[in-house]
Short mmCIF file of the C-alpha atoms (twelve columns), coordinates in Angstrom:
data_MODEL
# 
_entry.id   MODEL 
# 
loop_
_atom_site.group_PDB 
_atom_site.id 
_atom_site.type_symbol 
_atom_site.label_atom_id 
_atom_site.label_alt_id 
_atom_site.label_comp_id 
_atom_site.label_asym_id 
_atom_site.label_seq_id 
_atom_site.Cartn_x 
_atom_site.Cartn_y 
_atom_site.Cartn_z 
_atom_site.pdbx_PDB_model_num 
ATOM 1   C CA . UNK A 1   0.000  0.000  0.000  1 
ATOM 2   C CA . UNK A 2   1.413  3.562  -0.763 1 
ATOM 3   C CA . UNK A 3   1.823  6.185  1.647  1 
ATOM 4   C CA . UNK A 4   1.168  9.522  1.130  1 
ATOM 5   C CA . UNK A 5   1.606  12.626 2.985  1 
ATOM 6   C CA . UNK A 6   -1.809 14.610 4.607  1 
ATOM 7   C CA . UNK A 7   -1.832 17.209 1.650  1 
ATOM 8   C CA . UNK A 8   -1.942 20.088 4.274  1 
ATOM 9   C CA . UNK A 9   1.289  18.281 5.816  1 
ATOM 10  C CA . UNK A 10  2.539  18.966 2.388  1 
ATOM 11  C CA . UNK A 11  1.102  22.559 1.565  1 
ATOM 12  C CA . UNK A 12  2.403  23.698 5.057  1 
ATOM 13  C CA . UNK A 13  6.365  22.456 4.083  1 
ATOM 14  C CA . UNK A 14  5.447  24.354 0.875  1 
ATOM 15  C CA . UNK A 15  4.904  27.537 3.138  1 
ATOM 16  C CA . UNK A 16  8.077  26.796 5.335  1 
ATOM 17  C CA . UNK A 17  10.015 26.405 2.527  1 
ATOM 18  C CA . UNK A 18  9.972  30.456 1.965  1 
ATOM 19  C CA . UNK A 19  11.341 30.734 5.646  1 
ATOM 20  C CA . UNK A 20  13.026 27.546 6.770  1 
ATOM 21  C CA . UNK A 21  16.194 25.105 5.962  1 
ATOM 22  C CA . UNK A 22  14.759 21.196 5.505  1 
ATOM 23  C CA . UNK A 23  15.708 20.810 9.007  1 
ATOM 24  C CA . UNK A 24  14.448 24.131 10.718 1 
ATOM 25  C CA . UNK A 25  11.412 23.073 9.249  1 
ATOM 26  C CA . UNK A 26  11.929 19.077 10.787 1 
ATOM 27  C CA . UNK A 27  12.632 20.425 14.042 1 
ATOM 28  C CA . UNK A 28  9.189  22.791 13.278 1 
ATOM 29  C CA . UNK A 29  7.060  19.932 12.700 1 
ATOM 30  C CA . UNK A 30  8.346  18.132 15.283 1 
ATOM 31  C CA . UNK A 31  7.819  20.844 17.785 1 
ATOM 32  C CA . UNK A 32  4.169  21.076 16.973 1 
ATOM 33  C CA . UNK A 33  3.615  17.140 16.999 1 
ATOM 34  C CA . UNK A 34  3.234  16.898 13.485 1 
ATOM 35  C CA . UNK A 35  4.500  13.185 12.352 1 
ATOM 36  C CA . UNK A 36  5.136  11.464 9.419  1 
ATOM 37  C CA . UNK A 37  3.148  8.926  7.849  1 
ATOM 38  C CA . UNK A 38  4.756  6.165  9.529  1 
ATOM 39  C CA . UNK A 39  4.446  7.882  12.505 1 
ATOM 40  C CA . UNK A 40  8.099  8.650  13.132 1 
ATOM 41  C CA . UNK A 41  9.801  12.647 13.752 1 
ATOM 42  C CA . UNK A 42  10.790 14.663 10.870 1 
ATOM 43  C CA . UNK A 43  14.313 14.617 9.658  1 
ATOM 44  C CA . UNK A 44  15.660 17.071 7.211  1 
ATOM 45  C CA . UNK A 45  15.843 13.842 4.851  1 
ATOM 46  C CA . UNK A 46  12.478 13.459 4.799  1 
ATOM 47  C CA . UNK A 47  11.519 16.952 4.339  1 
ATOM 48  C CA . UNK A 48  14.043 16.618 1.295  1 
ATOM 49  C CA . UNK A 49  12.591 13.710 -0.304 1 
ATOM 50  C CA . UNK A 50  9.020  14.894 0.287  1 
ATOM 51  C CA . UNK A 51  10.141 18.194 -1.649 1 
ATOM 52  C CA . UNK A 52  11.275 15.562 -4.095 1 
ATOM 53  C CA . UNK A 53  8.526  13.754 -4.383 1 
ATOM 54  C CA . UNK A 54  5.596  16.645 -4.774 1 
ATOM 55  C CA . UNK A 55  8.073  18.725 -6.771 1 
ATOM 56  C CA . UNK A 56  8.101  21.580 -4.391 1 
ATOM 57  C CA . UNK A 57  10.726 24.365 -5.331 1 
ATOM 58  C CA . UNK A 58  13.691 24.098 -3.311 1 
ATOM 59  C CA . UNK A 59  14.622 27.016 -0.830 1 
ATOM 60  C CA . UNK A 60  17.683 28.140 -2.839 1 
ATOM 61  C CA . UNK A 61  15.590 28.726 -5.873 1 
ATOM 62  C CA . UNK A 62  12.823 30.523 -4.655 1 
ATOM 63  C CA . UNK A 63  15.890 32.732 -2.554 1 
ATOM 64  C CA . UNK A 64  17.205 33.519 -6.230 1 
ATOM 65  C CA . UNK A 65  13.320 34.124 -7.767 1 
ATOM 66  C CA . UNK A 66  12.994 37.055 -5.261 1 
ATOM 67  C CA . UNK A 67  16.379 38.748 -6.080 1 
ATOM 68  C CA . UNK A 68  18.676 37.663 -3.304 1 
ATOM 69  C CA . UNK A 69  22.632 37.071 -4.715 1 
ATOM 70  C CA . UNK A 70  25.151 33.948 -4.401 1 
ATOM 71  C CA . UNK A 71  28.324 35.264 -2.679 1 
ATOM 72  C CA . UNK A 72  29.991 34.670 -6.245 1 
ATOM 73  C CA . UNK A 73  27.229 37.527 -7.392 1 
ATOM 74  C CA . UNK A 74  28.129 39.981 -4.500 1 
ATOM 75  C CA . UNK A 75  32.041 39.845 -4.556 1 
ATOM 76  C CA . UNK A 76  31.864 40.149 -8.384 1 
ATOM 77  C CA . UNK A 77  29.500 43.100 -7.920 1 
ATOM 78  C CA . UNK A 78  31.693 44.748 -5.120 1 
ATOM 79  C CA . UNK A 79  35.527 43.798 -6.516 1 
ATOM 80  C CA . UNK A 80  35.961 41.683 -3.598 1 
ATOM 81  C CA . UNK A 81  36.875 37.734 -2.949 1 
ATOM 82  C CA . UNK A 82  34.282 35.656 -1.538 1 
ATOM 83  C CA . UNK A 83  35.782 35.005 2.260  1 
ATOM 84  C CA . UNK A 84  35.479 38.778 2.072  1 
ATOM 85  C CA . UNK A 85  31.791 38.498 1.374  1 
ATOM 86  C CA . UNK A 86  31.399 35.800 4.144  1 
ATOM 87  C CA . UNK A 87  33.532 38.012 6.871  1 
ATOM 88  C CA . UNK A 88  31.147 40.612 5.669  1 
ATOM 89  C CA . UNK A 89  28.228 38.711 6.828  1 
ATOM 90  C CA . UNK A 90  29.787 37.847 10.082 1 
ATOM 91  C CA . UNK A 91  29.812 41.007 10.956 1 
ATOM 92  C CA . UNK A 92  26.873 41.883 10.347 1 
ATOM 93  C CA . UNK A 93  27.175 44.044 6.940  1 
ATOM 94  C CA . UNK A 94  25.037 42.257 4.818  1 
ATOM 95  C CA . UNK A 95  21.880 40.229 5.539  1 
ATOM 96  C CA . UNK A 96  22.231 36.913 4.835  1 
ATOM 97  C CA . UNK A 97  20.171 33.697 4.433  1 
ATOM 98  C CA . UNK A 98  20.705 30.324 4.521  1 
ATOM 99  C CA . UNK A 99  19.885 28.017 1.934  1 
ATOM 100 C CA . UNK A 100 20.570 24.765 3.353  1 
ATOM 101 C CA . UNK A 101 21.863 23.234 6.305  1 
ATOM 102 C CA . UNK A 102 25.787 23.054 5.172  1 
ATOM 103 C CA . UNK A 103 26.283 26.515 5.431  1 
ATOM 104 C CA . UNK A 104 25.569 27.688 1.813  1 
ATOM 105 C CA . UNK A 105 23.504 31.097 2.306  1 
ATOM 106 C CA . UNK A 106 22.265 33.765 -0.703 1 
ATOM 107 C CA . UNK A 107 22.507 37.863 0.295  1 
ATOM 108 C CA . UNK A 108 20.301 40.631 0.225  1 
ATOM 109 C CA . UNK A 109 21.807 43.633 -1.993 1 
ATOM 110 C CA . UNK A 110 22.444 45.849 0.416  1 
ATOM 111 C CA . UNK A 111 21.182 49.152 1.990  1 
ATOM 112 C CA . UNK A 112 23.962 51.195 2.851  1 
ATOM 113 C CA . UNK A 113 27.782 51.355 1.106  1 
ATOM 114 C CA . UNK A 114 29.756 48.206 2.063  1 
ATOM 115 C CA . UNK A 115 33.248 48.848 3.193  1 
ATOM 116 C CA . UNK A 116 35.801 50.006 -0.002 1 
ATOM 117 C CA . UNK A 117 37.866 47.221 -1.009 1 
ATOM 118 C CA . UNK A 118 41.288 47.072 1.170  1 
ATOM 119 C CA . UNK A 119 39.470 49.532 3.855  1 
ATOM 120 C CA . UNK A 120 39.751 46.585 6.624  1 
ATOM 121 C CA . UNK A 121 43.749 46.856 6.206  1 
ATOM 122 C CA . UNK A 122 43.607 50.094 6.607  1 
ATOM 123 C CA . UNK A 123 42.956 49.117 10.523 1 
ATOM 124 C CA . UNK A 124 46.167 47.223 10.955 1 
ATOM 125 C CA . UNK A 125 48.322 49.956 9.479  1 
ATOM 126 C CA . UNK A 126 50.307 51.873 11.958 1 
ATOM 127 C CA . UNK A 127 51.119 55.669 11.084 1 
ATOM 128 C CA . UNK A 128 55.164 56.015 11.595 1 
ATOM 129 C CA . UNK A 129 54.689 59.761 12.983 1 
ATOM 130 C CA . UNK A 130 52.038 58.988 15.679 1 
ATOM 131 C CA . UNK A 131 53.832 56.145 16.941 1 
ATOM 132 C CA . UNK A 132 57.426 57.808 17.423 1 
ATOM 133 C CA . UNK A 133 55.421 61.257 19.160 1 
ATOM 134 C CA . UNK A 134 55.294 59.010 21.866 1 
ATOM 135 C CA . UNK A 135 59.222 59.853 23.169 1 
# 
């Protein structure tokens, strides 16, 4: 006999999908007492095969549909490498968000100027005629 998933099991994933990695949205589910078919918790496998299975757009594409950028896009766009675009996030200068659960996230264009390229050396350097006032 074939299983299938409650269909508004499946349109809510479809909904979490916009916000949520596979397994935010296992832990979700789980949270609320939602189970599986077979009665077991959610696992970010699962969520992945049921997106599989009823073809539901994946979170990095619908990311990309409403305009957000890889970190290839933004360092291209700003003249920077890409650790440069992931320190950037770090600290908080752009607003990032995740596509999966590796890591992997897609950026907002920003607001505001980011930081000219070379500026965070600029912090390190030590100015020869301040630092010899001192005797």
């Amino acid at each position: 006999m074939l299983r299938t998933t409650d269909a508004a099991v499946v349109q809510e994933i479809d909904r979490l999908i916009d916000t949520y990695t596979d397994k935010e949205i296992a832990d979700l589910l789980n949270e609320r007492g939602v189970r599986t078919v077979v009665t077991t918790p959610w696992t970010a496998a699962r969520i992945g095969r049921l997106r599989h299975i009823y073809q539901l757009t994946d979170r990095r594409t619908r990311l990309l549909a409403q305009g957000l950028l890889t970190p290839e896009d933004v360092a291209t766009r700003y003249g920077v490498v890409i650790s440069t675009v992931h320190l950037w996030r770090r600290r908080g200068l752009l607003r990032a968000h995740p596509v999966n659960d590796r890591g992997d996230f897609l950026y907002e264009i920003p607001q505001q100027d980011l930081p000219a390229k070379f500026a965070h050396k600029l912090v390190y350097q030590v100015d020869p005629v301040t630092s010899s006032s001192h005797s």
